[in-house]
Short mmCIF file of C-alpha atoms in Angstrom, two decimals:
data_model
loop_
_atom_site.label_atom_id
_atom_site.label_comp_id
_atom_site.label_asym_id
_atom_site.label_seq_id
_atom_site.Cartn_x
_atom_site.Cartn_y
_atom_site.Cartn_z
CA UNK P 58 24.94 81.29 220.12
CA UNK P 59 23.80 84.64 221.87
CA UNK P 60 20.06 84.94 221.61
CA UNK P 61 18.79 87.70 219.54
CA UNK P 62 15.28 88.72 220.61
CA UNK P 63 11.91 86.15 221.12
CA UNK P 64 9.94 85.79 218.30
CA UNK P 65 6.61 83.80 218.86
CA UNK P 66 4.62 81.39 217.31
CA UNK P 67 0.55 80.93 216.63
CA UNK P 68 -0.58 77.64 215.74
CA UNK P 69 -3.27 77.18 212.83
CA UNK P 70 -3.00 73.28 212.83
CA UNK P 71 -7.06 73.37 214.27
CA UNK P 72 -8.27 75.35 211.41
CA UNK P 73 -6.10 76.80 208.61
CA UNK P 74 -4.01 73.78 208.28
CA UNK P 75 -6.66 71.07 207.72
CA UNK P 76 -8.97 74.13 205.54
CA UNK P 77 -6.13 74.25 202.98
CA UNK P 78 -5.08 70.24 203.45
CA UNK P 79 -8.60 68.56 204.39
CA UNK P 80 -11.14 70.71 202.99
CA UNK P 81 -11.63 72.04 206.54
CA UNK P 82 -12.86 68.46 207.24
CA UNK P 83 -11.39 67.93 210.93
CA UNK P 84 -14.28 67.26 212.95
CA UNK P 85 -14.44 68.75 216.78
CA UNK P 86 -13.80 64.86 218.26
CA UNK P 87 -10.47 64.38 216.01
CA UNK P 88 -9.01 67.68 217.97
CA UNK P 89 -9.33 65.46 221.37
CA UNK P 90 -6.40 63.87 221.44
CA UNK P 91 -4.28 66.61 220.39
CA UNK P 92 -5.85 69.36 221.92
CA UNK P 93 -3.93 69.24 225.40
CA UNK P 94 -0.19 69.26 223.97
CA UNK P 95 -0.95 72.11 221.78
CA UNK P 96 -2.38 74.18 224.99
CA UNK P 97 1.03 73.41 226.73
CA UNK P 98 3.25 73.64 223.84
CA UNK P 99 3.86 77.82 224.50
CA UNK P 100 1.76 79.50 221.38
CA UNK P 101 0.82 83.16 221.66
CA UNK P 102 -2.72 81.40 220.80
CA UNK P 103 -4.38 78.66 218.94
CA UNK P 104 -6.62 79.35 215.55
CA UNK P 105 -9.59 77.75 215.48
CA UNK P 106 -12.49 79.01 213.92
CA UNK P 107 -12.70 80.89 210.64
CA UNK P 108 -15.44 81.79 207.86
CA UNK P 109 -15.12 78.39 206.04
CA UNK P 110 -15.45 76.26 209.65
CA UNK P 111 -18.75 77.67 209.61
CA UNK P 112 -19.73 76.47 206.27
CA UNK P 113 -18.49 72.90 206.27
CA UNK P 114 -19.89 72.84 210.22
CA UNK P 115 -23.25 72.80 208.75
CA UNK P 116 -23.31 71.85 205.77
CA UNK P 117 -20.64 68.90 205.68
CA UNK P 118 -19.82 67.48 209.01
CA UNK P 119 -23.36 68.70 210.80
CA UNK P 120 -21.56 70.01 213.71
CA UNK P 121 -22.35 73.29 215.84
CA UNK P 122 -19.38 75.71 215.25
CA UNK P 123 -20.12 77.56 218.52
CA UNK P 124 -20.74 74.27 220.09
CA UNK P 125 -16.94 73.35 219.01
CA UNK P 126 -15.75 77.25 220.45
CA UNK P 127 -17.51 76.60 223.93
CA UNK P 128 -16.15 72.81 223.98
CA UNK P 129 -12.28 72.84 222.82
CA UNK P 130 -12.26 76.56 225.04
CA UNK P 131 -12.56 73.62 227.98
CA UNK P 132 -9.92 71.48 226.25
CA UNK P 133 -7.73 74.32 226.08
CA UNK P 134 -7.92 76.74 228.87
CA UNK P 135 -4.53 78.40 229.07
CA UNK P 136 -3.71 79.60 225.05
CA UNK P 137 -5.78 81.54 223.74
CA UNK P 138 -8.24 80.74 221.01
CA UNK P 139 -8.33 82.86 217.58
CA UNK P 140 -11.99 83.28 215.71
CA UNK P 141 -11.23 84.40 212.28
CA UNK P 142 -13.46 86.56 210.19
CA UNK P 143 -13.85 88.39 207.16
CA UNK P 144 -14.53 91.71 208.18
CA UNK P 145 -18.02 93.23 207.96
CA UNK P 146 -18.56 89.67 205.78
CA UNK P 147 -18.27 87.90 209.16
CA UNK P 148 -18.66 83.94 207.85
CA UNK P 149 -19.87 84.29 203.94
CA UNK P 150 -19.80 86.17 201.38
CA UNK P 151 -22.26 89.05 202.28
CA UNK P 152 -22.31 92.01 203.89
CA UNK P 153 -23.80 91.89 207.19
CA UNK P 154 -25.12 94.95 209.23
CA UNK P 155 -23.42 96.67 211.87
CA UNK P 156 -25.68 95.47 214.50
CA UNK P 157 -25.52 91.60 213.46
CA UNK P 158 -21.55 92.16 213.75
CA UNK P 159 -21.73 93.84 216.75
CA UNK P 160 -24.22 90.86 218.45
CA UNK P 161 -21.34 88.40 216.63
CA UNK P 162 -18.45 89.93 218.37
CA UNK P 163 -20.49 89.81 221.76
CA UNK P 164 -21.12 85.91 221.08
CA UNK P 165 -17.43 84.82 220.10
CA UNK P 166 -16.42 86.04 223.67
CA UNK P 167 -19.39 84.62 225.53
CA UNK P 168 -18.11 81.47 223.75
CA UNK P 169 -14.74 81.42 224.60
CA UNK P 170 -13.19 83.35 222.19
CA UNK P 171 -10.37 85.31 223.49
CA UNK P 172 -8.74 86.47 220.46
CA UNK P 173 -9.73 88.19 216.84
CA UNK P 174 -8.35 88.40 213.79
CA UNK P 175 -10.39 89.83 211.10
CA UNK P 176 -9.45 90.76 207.67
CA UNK P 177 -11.43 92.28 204.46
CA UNK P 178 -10.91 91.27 201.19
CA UNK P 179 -10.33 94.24 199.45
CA UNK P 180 -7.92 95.90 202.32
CA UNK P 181 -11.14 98.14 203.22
CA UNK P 182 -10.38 99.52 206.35
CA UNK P 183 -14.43 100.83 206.95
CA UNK P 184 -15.11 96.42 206.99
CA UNK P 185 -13.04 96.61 209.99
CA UNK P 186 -13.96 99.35 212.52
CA UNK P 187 -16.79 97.59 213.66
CA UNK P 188 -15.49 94.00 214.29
CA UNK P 189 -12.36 95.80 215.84
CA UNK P 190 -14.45 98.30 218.32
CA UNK P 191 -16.84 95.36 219.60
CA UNK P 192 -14.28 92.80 219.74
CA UNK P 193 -12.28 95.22 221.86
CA UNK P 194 -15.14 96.24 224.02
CA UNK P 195 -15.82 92.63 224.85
CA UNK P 196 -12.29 92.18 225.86
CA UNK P 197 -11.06 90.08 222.97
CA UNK P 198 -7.21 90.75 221.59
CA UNK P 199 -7.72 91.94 218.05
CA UNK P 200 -5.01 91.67 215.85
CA UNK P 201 -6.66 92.12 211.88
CA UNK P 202 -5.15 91.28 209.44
CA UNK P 203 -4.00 93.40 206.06
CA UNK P 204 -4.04 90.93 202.93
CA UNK P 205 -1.16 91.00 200.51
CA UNK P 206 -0.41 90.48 197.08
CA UNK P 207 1.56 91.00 194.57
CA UNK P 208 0.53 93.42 191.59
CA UNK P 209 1.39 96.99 189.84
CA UNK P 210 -0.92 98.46 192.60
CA UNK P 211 0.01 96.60 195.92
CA UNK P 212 2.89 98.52 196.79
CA UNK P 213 4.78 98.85 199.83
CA UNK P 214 3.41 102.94 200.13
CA UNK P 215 0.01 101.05 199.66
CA UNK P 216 0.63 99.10 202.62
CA UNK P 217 1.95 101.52 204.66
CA UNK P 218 -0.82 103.67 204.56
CA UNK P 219 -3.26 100.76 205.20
CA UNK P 220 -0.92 99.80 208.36
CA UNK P 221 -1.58 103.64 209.46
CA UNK P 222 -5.19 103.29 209.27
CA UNK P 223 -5.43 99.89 211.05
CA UNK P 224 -3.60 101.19 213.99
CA UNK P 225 -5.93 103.99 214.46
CA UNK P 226 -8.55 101.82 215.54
CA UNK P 227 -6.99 100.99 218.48
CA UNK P 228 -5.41 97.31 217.57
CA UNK P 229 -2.92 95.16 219.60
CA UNK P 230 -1.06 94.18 216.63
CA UNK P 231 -1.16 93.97 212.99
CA UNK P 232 -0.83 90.31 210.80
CA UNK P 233 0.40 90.20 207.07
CA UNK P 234 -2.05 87.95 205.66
CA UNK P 235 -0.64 86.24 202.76
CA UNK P 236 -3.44 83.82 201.67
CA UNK P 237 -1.79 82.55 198.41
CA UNK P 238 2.08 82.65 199.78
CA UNK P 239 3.34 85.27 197.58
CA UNK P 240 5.59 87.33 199.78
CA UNK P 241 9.12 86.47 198.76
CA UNK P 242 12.02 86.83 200.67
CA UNK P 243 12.92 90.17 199.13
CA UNK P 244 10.40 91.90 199.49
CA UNK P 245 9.26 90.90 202.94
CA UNK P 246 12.72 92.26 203.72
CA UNK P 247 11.13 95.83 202.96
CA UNK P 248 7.87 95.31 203.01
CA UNK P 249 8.71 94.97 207.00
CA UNK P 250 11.02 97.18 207.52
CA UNK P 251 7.99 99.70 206.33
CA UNK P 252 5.35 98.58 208.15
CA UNK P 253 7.29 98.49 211.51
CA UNK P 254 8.77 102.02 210.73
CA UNK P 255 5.14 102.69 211.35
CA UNK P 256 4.30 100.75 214.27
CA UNK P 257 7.24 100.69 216.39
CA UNK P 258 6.57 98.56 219.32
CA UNK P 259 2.97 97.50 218.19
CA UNK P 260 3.20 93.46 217.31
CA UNK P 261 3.67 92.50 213.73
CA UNK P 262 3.01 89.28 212.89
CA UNK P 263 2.99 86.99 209.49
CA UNK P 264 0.86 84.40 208.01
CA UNK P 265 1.95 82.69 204.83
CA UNK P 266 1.02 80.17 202.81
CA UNK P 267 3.79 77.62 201.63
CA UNK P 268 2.06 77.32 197.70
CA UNK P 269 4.83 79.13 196.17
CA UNK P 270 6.84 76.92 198.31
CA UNK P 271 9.18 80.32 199.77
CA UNK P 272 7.41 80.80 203.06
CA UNK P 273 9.27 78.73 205.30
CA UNK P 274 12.21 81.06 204.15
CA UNK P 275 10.39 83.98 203.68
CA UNK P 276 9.33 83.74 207.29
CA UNK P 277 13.02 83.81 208.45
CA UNK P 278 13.73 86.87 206.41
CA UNK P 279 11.05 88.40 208.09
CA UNK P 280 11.55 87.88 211.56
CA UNK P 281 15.06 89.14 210.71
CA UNK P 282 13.51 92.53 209.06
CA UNK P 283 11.09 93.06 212.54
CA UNK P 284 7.90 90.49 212.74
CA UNK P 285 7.90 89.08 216.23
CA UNK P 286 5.02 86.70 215.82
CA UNK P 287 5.24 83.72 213.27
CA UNK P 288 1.92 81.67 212.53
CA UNK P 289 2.81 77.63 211.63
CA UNK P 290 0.90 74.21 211.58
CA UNK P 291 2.25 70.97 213.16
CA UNK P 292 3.86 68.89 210.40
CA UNK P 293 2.46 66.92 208.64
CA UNK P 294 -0.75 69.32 208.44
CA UNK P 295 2.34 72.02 206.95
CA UNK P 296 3.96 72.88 203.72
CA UNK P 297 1.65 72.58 200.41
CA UNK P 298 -1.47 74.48 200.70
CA UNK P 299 -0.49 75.17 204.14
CA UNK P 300 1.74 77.05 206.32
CA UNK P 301 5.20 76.29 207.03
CA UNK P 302 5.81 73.47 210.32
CA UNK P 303 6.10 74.54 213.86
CA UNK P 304 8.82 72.19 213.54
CA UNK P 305 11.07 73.87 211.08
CA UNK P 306 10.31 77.37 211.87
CA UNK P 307 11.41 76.86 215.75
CA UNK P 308 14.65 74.85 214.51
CA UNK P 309 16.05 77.32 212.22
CA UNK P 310 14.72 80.04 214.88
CA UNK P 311 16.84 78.68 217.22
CA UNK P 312 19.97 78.22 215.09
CA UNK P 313 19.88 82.03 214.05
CA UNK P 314 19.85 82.69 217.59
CA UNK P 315 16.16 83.79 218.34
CA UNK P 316 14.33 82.65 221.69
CA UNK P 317 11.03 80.42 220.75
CA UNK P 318 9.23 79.16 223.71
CA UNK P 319 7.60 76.32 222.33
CA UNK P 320 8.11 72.82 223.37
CA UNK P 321 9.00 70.55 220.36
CA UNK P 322 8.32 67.62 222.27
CA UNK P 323 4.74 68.44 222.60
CA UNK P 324 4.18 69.36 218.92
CA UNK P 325 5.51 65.86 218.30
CA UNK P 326 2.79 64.19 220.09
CA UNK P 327 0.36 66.40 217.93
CA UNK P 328 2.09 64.95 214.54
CA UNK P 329 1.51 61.32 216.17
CA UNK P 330 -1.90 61.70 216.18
CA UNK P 331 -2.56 63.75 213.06
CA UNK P 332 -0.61 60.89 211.45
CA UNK P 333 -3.31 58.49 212.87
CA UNK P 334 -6.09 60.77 211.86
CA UNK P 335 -4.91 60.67 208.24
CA UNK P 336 -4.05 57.01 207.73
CA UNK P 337 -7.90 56.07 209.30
CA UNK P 338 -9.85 58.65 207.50
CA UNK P 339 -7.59 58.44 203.92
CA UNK P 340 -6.64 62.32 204.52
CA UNK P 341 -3.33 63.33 202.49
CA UNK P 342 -0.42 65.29 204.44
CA UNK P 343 1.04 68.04 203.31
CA UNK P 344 4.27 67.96 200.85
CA UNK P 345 7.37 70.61 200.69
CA UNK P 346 6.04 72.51 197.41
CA UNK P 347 8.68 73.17 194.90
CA UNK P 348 8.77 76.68 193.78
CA UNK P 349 6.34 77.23 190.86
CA UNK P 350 6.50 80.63 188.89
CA UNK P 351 3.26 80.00 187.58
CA UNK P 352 1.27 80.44 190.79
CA UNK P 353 2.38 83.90 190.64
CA UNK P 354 0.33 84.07 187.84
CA UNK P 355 -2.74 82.64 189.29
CA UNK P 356 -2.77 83.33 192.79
CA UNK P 357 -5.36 81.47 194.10
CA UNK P 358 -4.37 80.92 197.70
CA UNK P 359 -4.04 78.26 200.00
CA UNK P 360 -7.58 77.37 201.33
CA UNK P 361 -9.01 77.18 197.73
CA UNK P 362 -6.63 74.77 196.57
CA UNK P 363 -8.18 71.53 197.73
CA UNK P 364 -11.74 72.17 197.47
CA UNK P 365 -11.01 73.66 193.83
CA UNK P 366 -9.49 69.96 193.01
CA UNK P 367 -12.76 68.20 194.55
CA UNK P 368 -15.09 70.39 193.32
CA UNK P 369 -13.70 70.00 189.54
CA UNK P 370 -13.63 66.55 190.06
CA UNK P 371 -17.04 65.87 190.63
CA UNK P 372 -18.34 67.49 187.36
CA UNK P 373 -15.51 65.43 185.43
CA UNK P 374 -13.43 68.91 185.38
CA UNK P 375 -10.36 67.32 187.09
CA UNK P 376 -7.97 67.57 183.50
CA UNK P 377 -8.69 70.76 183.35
CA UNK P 378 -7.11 72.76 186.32
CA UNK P 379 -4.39 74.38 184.95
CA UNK P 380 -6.22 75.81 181.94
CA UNK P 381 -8.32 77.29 184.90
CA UNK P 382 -6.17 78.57 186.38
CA UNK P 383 -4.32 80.33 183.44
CA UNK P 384 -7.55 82.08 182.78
CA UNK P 385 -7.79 83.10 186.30
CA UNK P 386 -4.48 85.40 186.01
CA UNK P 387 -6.26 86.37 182.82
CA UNK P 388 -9.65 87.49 184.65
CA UNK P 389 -7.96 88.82 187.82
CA UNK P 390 -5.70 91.42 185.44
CA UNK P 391 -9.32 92.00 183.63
CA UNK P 392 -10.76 92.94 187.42
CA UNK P 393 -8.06 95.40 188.04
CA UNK P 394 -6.02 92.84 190.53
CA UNK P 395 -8.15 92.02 193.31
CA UNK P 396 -6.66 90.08 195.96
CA UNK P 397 -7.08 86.31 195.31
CA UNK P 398 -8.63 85.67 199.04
CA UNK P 399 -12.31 85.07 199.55
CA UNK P 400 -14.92 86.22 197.86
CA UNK P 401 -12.72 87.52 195.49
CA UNK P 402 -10.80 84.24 194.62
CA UNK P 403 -14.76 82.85 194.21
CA UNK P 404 -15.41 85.23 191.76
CA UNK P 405 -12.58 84.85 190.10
CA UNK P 406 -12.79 81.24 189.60
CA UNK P 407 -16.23 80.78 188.96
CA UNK P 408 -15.83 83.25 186.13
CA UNK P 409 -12.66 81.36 185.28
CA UNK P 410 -14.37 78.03 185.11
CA UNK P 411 -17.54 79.24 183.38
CA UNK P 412 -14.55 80.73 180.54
CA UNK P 413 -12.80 77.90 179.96
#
């Protein structure tokens, strides 16, 4: 088959993956064995610290997040490493000031951060200028993100004015963050075709969730509409919560005719040794979701999922998830539709719970 254009791929087995499918319990030794293949496998770069890695660092697996930047940057010298934030909110759920960002954006490249992708809740592009400007000044790649959802307000002039103001801080690319895997097919078709309209040969990349269990698909659709840079975890850390697998996305790449660069054989070793991981330490691997009309009701995205189900479950909650959820839709609607991605899907839920 005559190739049709490269598309590449961004791994998120070392941090989104296990935060949606482990609680964002993968501790800094279990990345040893694998860390090698997924520096020669060919990603664009490697995700692996976020706002949540922070948390559960400290408080659950008393581990040094920057001590786990400075060490796997030595484990994986060549790809380049992604620190994920929320904005101005940096690694909770406050507001931090200008000059505490600033200092951050300094420290993720004296750590070995080589890459940023920050996002803000609520699409506010004033949460961004300052991680962009300082990550850029320090060298980084910055490539924020621009959350999606679906609602009577989200529309596809909403996000094309949001992609407008994004670029005019100077980015290298833009991702569609879709926390709760709500893009379908159709509309990424469009939604695309917009945003790239706008950004012509400026990088557009997509990050889906597979919860409503259309973002393996959905990611074909849009490469096919204009996104050159697909984000995937190593099966079996894919599909559920997750994202859709290295695995599958680079097959059915390859049999529509698109150049990947990635080498299969190496993401294979990878899926050895998260197998290992999960048998030894009880972990559960992540199942092809069947499509589910009633998580377009609720939202709640990917990396909520799992701790939702543990939390509930240690106040004797468990039987009651669904109900929670239904009242979420009900309380999100109530909030003028927020996006369900942190702090907002917090708030949401807690209200949710403290309802039912």
């Amino acid at each position: 088959m005559t190739a049709v254009g490269d598309v590449r791929l961004i791994d998120v087995t070392l941090r989104d993956a296990h935060q949606c499918l482990w609680a964002t319990r993968m501790t800094t030794a279990m990345m040893r064995p694998m860390s090698s293949a997924l520096d020669d496998a060919g990603f664009e770069a490697i995700d692996l610290v976020g706002g949540a890695v922070f948390d559960v660092c400290v408080r659950y697996l008393r581990e040094d997040p920057w001590e786990r930047m400075r060490i796997l940057s030595e484990w994986i010298p060549k790809t380049p490493l992604i620190i994920h934030t929320r904005g101005q909110s940096l690694f909770t759920f406050e507001f931090f000031p200008d000059d505490v960002v600033s200092l951050s954006a300094e420290r993720f490249a004296a750590n070995g951060m080589r890459y940023h992708t920050p996002y803000d809740a609520l699409n506010d592009i004033r949460n961004l200028e300052i991680p962009i400007t300082e990550a850029k000044r320090h060298g980084l790649t910055v490539v924020p993100g621009i959350v999606f959802t679906e609602s009577p307000v989200h529309t596809n002039d909403y996000y094309i004015e949001k992609t407008k103001q994004v670029m005019a801080l100077g980015v290298d690319g833009i991702f569609i963050k879709d926390p709760s895997g709500l893009l379908r097919p159709e509309r990424a078709k469009t939604l695309v075709r917009s945003m790239k309209a706008e950004m012509g040969d400026m990088q557009l990349q997509l990050h889906s969730h597979c919860l409503s269990g259309l973002a393996p698909y959905t990611a074909l659709c849009a490469v096919q509409n204009g996104v050159e840079v697909v984000h995937t975890a190593t099966a079996p850390l894919a599909n559920g919560a997750s994202h859709p697998s290295t695995q599958g996305v680079t097959k059915n790449l390859r049999r529509m005719g698109y150049n990947i660069d990635i080498d299969l054989a190496k993401i294979d070793e990878v899926a050895d040794v998260i197998k290992f991981i999960a048998a030894k330490e009880e972990k559960p691997l992540g199942e092809i979701a069947g499509y589910d009309a009633f998580h377009f009701h609720h939202q709640v995205a990917g990396g909520m999922i799992s701790n939702l189900e543990y939390q509930l479950s240690t106040v004797g909650l468990a039987d009651r998830l669904d109900d929670i959820l239904q009242e979420a839709g009900n309380v999100r609607a109530d909030l003028g539709y927020p996006i369900v991605v942190s702090p907002f899907a917090q708030y949401i839920i807690t209200q949710s719970v403290l309802n039912v």
